[in-house]
PDB file of C-alpha atoms in Angstrom:
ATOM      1  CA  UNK A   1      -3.565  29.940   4.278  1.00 62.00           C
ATOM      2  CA  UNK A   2      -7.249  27.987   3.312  1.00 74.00           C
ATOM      3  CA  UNK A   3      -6.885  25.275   0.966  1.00 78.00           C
ATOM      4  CA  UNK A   4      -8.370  26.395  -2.347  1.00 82.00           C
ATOM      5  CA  UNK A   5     -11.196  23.881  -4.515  1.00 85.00           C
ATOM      6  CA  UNK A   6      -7.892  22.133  -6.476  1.00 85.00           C
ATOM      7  CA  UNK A   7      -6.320  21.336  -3.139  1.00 86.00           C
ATOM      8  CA  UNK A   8      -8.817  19.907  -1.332  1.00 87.00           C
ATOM      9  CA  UNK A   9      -9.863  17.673  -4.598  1.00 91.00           C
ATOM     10  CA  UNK A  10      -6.041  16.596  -4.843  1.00 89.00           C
ATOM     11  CA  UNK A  11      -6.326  15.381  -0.955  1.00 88.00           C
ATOM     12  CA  UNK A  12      -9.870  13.770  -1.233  1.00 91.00           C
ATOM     13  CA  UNK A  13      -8.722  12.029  -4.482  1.00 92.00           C
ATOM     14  CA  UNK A  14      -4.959  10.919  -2.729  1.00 91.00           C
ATOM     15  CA  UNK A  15      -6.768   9.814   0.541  1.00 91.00           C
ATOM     16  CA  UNK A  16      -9.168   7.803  -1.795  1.00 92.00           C
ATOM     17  CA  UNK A  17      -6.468   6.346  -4.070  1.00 93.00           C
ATOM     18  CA  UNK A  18      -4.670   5.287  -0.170  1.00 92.00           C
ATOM     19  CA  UNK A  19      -7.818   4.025   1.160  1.00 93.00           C
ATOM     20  CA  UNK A  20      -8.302   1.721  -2.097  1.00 95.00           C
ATOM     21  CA  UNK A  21      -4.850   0.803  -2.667  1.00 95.00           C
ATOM     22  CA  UNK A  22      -4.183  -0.757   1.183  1.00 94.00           C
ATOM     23  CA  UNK A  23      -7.797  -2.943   0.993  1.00 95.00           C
ATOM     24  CA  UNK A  24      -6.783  -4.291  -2.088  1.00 96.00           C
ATOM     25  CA  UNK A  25      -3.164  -4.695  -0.460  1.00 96.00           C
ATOM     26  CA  UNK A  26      -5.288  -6.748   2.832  1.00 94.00           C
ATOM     27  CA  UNK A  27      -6.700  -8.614   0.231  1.00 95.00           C
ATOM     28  CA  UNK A  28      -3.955  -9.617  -1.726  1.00 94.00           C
ATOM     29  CA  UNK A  29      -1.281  -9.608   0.832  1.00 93.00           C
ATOM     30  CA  UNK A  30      -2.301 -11.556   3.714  1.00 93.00           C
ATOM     31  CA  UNK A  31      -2.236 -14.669   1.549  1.00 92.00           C
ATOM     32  CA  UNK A  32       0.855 -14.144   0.270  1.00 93.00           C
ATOM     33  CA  UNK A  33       2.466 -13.237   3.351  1.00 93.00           C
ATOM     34  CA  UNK A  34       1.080 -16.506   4.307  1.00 90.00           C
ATOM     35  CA  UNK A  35       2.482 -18.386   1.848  1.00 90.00           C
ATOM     36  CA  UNK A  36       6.447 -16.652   2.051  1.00 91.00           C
ATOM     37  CA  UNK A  37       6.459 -16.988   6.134  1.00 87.00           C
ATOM     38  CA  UNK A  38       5.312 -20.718   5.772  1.00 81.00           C
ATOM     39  CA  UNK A  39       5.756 -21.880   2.728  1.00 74.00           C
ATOM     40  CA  UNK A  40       9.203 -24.206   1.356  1.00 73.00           C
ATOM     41  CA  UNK A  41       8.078 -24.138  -2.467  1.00 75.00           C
ATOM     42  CA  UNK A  42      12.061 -22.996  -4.119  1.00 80.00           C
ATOM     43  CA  UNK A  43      10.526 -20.087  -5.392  1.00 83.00           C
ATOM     44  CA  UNK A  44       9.988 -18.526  -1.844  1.00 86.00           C
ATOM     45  CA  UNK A  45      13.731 -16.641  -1.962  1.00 86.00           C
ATOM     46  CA  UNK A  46      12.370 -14.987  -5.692  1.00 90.00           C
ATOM     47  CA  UNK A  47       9.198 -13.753  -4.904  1.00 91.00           C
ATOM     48  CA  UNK A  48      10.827 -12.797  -1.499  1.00 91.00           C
ATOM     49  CA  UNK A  49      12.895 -10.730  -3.321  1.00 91.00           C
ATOM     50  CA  UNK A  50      10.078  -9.190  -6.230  1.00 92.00           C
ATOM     51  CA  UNK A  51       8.114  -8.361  -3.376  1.00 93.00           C
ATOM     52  CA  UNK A  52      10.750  -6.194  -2.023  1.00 92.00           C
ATOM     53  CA  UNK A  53      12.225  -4.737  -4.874  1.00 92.00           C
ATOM     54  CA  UNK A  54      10.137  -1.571  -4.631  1.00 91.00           C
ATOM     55  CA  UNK A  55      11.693  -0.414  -1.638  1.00 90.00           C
ATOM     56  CA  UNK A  56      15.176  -0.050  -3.703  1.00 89.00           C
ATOM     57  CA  UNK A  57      14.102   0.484  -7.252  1.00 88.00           C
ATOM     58  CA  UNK A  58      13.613   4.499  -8.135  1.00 88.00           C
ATOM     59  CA  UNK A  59       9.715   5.214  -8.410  1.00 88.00           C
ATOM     60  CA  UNK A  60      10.416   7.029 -11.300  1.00 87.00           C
ATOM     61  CA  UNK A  61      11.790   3.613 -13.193  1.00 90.00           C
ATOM     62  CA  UNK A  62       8.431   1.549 -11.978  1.00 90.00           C
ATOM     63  CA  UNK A  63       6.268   4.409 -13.556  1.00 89.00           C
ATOM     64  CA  UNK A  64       8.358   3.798 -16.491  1.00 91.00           C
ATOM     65  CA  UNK A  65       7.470   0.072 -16.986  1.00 91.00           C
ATOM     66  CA  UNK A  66       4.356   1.105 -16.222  1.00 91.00           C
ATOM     67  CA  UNK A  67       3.573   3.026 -18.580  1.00 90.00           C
ATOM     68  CA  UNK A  68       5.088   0.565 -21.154  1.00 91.00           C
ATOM     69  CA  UNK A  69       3.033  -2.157 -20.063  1.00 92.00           C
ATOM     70  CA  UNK A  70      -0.178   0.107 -20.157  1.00 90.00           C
ATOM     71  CA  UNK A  71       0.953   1.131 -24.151  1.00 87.00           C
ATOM     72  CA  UNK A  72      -1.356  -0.575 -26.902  1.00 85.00           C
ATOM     73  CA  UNK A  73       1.825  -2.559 -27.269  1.00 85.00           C
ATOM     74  CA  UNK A  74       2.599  -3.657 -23.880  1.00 87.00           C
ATOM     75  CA  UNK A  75       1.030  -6.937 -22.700  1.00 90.00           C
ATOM     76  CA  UNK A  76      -1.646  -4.765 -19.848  1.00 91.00           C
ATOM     77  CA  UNK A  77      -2.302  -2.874 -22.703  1.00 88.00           C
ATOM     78  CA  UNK A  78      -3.046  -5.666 -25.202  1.00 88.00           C
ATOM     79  CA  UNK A  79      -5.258  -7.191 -22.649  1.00 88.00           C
ATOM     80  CA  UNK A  80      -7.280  -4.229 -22.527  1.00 87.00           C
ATOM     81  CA  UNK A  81      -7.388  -3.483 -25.741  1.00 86.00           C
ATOM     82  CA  UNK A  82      -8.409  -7.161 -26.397  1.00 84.00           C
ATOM     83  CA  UNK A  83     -11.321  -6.649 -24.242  1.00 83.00           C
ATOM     84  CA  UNK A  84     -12.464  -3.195 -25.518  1.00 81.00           C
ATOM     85  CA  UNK A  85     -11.408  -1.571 -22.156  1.00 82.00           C
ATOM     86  CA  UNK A  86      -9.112   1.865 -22.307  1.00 85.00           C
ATOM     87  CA  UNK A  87      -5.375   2.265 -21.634  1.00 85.00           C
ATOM     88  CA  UNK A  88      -4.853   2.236 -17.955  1.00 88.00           C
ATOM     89  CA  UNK A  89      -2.504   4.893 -18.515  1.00 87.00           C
ATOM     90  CA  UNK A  90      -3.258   8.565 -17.096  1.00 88.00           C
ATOM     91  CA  UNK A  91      -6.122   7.212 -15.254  1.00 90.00           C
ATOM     92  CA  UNK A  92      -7.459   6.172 -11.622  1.00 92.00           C
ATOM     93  CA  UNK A  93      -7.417   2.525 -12.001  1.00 92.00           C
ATOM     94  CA  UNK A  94      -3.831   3.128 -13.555  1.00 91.00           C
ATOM     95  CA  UNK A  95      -2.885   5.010 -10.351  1.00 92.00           C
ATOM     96  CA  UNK A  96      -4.392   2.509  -8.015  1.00 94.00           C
ATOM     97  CA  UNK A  97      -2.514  -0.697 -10.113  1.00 93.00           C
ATOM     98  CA  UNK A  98       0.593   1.246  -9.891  1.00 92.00           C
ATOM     99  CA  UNK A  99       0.390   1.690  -6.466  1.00 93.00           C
ATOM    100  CA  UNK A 100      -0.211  -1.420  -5.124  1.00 95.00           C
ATOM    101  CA  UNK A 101       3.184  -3.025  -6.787  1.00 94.00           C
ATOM    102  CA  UNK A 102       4.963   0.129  -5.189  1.00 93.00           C
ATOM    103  CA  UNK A 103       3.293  -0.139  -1.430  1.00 94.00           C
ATOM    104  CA  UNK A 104       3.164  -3.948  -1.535  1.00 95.00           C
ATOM    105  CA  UNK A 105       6.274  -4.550   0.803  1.00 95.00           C
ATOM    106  CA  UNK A 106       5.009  -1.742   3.366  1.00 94.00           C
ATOM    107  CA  UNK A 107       2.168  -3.960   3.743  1.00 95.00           C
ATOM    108  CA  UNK A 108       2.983  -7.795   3.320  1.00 95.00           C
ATOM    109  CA  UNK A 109       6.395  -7.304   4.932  1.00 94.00           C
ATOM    110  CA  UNK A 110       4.861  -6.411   8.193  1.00 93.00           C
ATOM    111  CA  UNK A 111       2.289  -9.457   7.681  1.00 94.00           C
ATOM    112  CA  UNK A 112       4.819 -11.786   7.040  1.00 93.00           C
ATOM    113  CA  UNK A 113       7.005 -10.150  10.082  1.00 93.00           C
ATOM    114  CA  UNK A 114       3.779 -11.411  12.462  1.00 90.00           C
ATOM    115  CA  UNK A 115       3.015 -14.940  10.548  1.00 89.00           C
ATOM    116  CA  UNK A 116       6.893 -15.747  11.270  1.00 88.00           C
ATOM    117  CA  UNK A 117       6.630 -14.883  14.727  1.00 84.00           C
ATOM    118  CA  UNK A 118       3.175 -17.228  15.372  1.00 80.00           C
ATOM    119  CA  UNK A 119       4.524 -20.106  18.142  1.00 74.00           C
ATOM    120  CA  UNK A 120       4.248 -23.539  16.297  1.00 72.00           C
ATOM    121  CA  UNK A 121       2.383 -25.227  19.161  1.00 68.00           C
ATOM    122  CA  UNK A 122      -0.682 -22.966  18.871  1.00 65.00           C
ATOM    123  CA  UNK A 123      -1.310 -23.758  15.520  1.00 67.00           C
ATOM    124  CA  UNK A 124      -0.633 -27.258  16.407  1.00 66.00           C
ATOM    125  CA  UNK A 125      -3.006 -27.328  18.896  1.00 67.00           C
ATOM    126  CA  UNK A 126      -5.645 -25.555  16.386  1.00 67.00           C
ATOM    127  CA  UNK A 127      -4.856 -29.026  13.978  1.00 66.00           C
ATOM    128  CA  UNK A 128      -5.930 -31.178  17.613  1.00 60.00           C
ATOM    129  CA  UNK A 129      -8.822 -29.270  17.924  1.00 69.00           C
ATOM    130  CA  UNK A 130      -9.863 -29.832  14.431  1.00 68.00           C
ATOM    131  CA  UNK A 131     -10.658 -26.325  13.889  1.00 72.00           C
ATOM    132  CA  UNK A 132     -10.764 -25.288   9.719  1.00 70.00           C
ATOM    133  CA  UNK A 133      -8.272 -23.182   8.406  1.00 72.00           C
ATOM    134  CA  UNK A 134     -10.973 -20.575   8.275  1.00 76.00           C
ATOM    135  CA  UNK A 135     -11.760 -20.697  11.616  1.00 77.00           C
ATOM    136  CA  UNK A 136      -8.245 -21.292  12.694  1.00 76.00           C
ATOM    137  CA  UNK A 137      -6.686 -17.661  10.810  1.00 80.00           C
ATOM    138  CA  UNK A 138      -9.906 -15.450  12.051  1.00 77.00           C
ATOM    139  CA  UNK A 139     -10.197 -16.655  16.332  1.00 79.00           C
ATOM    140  CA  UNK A 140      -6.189 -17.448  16.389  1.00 80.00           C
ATOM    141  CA  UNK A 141      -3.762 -16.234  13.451  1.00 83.00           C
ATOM    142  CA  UNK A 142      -5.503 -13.058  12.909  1.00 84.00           C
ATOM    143  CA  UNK A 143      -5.431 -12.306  16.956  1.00 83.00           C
ATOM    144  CA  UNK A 144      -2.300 -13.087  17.398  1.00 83.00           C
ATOM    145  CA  UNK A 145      -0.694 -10.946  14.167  1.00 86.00           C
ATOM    146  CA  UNK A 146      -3.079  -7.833  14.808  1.00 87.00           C
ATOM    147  CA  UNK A 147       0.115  -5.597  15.265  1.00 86.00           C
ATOM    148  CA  UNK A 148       1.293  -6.538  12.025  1.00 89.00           C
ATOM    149  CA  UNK A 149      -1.797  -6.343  10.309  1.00 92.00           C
ATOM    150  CA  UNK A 150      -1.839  -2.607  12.200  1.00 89.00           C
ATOM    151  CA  UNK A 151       1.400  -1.872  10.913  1.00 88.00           C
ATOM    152  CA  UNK A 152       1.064  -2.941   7.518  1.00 92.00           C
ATOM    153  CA  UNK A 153      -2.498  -0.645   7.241  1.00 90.00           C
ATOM    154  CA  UNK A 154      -1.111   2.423   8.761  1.00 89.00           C
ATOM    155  CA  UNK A 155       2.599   2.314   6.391  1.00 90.00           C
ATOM    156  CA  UNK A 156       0.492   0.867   3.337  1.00 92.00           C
ATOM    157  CA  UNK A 157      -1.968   3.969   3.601  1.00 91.00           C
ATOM    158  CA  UNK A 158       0.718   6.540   4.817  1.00 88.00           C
ATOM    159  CA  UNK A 159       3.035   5.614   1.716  1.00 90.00           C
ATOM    160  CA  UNK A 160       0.613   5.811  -0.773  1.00 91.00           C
ATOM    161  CA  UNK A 161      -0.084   9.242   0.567  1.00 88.00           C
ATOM    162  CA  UNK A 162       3.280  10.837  -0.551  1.00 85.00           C
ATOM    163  CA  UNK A 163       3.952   9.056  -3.893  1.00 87.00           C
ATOM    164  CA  UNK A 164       5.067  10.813  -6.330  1.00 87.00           C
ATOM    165  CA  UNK A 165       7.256   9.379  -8.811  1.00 85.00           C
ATOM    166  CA  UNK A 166       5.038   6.734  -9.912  1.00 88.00           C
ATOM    167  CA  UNK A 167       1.674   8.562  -9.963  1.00 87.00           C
ATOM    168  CA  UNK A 168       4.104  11.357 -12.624  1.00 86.00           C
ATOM    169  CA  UNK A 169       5.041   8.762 -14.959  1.00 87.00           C
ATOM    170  CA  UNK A 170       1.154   7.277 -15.694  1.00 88.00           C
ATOM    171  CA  UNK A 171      -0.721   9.468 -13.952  1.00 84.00           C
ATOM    172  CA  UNK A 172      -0.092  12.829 -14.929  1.00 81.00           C
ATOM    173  CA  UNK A 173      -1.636  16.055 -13.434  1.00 82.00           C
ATOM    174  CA  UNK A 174      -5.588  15.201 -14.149  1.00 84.00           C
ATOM    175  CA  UNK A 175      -7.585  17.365 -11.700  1.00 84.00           C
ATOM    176  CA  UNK A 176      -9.914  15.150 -10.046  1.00 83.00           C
ATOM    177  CA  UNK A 177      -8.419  11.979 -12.045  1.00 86.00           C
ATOM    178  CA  UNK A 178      -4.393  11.260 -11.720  1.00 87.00           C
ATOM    179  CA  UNK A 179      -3.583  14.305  -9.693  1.00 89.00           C
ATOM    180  CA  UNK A 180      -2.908  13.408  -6.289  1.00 91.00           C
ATOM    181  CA  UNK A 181      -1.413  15.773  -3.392  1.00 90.00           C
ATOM    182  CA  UNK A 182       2.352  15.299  -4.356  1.00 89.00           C
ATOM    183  CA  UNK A 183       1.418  16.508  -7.945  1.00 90.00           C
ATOM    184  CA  UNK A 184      -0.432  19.397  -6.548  1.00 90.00           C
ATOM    185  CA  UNK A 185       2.638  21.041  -4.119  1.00 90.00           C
ATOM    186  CA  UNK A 186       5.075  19.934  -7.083  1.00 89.00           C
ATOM    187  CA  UNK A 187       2.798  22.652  -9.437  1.00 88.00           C
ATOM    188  CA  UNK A 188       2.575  24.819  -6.536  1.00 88.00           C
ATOM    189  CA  UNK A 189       6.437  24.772  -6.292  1.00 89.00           C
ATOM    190  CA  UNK A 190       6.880  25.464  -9.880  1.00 87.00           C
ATOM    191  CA  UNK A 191       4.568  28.225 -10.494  1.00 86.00           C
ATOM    192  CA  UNK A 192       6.454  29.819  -7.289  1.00 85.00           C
ATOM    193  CA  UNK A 193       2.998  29.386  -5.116  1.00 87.00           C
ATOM    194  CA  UNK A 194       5.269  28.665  -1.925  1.00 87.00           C
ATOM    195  CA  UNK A 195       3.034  29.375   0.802  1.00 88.00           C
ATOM    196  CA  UNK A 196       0.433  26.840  -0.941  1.00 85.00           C
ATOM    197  CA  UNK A 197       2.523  24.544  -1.296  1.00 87.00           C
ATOM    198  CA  UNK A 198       3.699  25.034   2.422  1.00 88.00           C
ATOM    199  CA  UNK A 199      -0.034  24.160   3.504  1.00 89.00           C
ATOM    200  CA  UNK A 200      -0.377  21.161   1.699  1.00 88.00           C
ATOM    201  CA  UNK A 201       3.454  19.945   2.444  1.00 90.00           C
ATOM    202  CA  UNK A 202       2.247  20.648   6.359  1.00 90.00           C
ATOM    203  CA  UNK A 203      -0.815  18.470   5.771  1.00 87.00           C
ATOM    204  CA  UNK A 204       0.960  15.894   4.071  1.00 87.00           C
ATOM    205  CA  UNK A 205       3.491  15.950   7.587  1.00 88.00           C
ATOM    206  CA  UNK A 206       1.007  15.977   9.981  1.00 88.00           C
ATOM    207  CA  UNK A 207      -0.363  13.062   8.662  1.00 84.00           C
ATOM    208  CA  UNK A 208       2.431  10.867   7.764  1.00 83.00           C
ATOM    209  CA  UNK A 209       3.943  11.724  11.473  1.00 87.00           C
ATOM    210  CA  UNK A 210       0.534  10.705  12.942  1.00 85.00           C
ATOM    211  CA  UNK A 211       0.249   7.478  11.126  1.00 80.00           C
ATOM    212  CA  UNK A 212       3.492   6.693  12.755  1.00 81.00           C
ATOM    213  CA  UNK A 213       2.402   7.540  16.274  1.00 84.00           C
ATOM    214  CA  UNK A 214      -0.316   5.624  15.559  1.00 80.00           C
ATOM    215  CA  UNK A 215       1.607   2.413  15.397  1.00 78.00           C
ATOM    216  CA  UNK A 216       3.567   3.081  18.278  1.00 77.00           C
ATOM    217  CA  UNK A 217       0.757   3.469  20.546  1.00 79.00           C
ATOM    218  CA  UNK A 218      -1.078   0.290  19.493  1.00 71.00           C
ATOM    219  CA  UNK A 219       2.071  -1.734  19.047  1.00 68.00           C
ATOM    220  CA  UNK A 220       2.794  -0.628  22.897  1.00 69.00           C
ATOM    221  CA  UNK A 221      -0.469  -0.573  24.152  1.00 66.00           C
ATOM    222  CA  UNK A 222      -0.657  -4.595  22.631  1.00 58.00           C
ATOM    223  CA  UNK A 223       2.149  -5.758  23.709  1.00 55.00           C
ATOM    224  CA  UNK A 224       1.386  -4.849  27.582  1.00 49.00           C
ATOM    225  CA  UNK A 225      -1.841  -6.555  27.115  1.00 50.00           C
ATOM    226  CA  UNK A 226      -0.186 -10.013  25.787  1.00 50.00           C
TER     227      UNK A 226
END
């Protein structure tokens, strides 16, 4: 069965929201992966833990606080209110915020997993070479942790893809705003449209199985070239 003009805007606008969410992730991540696999500030074990606590907390309960904290009462809310901006809440920019707190650990877990692994004495021997720190994370860190960095793009972009909970609670079912593919089969489902909602789940599959091949092969293919 062809995907009709709703479907294919739900997967454009989920494969945007993914694409968006995991280089902001990159961005914000790397540092902080960083700074939990080497730093020894007292805090590490807390934001260790924050960090994490998407993977056991219900979606459904972070779209909650979410949406409180985008309400004209809630402090997101306040500060956009303050500065004339609209509520976050059933929006894009809502949807993207949202999902980087719920795909952060898919992403700087894997980071972290590589900076923890680095051998001491290369980045020892980067201080005796008086190489910057600039110069010393893009020709040896970033080498050296590309499988992590790999594995943190691919799960990062392949969990955003099937959120659901989350994008329900401030998103909503906007057509070409909040509502993403898991929206779309969950309306399919309800109005009994099984066989369209069997194309998209497919999709959806095909996808999240190939984005797990994906790190396989590179993972294997790296680690016979080390």
């Amino acid at each position: 069965m062809e995907l009709t003009a709703a479907d294919l805007q739900a997967v454009w606008l989920t494969i945007k929201l993914a694409f968006v969410v995991v280089a902001i992730l990159l961005l914000l991540g790397t540092p902080l992966a960083w700074w939990l696999s080497h730093g020894s500030n007292r805090l590490k074990g807390a934001v260790n833990a924050l960090v994490a606590l998407p993977l056991v907390l219900p979606p459904s309960v972070l779209g909650f606080y979410f949406l409180i904290a985008f309400s004209p009462s809630g402090p997101i809310g306040y500060l956009t209110d303050a500065f004339g901006l609209e509520s976050l809440a059933f929006t894009f920019e809502g949807l993207v915020l949202a999902s980087v707190v719920y795909s952060l650990p898919f992403v700087v877990q894997p980071i972290q997993n590589a900076f923890e692994h680095l051998r001491q004495d290369v980045l020892e021997v980067t201080t005796l070479m008086r190489m910057s720190k600039w110069e010393c994370f893009f020709k040896v860190v970033l080498p050296l942790s590309k499988n992590g960095f790999v594995t943190a793009l691919v799960l990062g972009f392949a969990h955003t893809l099937g959120e659901f909970g989350v994008v329900l609670m401030i998103g909503g079912n906007i057509s070409g705003e909040t509502k993403v593919i898991s929206i779309q089969i969950y309306e399919q489902v309800e109005s009994l449209q099984y066989q369209r909602a069997h194309t998209l789940s497919l999709l959806l599959l095909v996808i999240s199985f190939t984005c797990l091949m994906l790190i396989s092969l590179v993972n294997k293919r790296w680690s016979f070239t080390r």
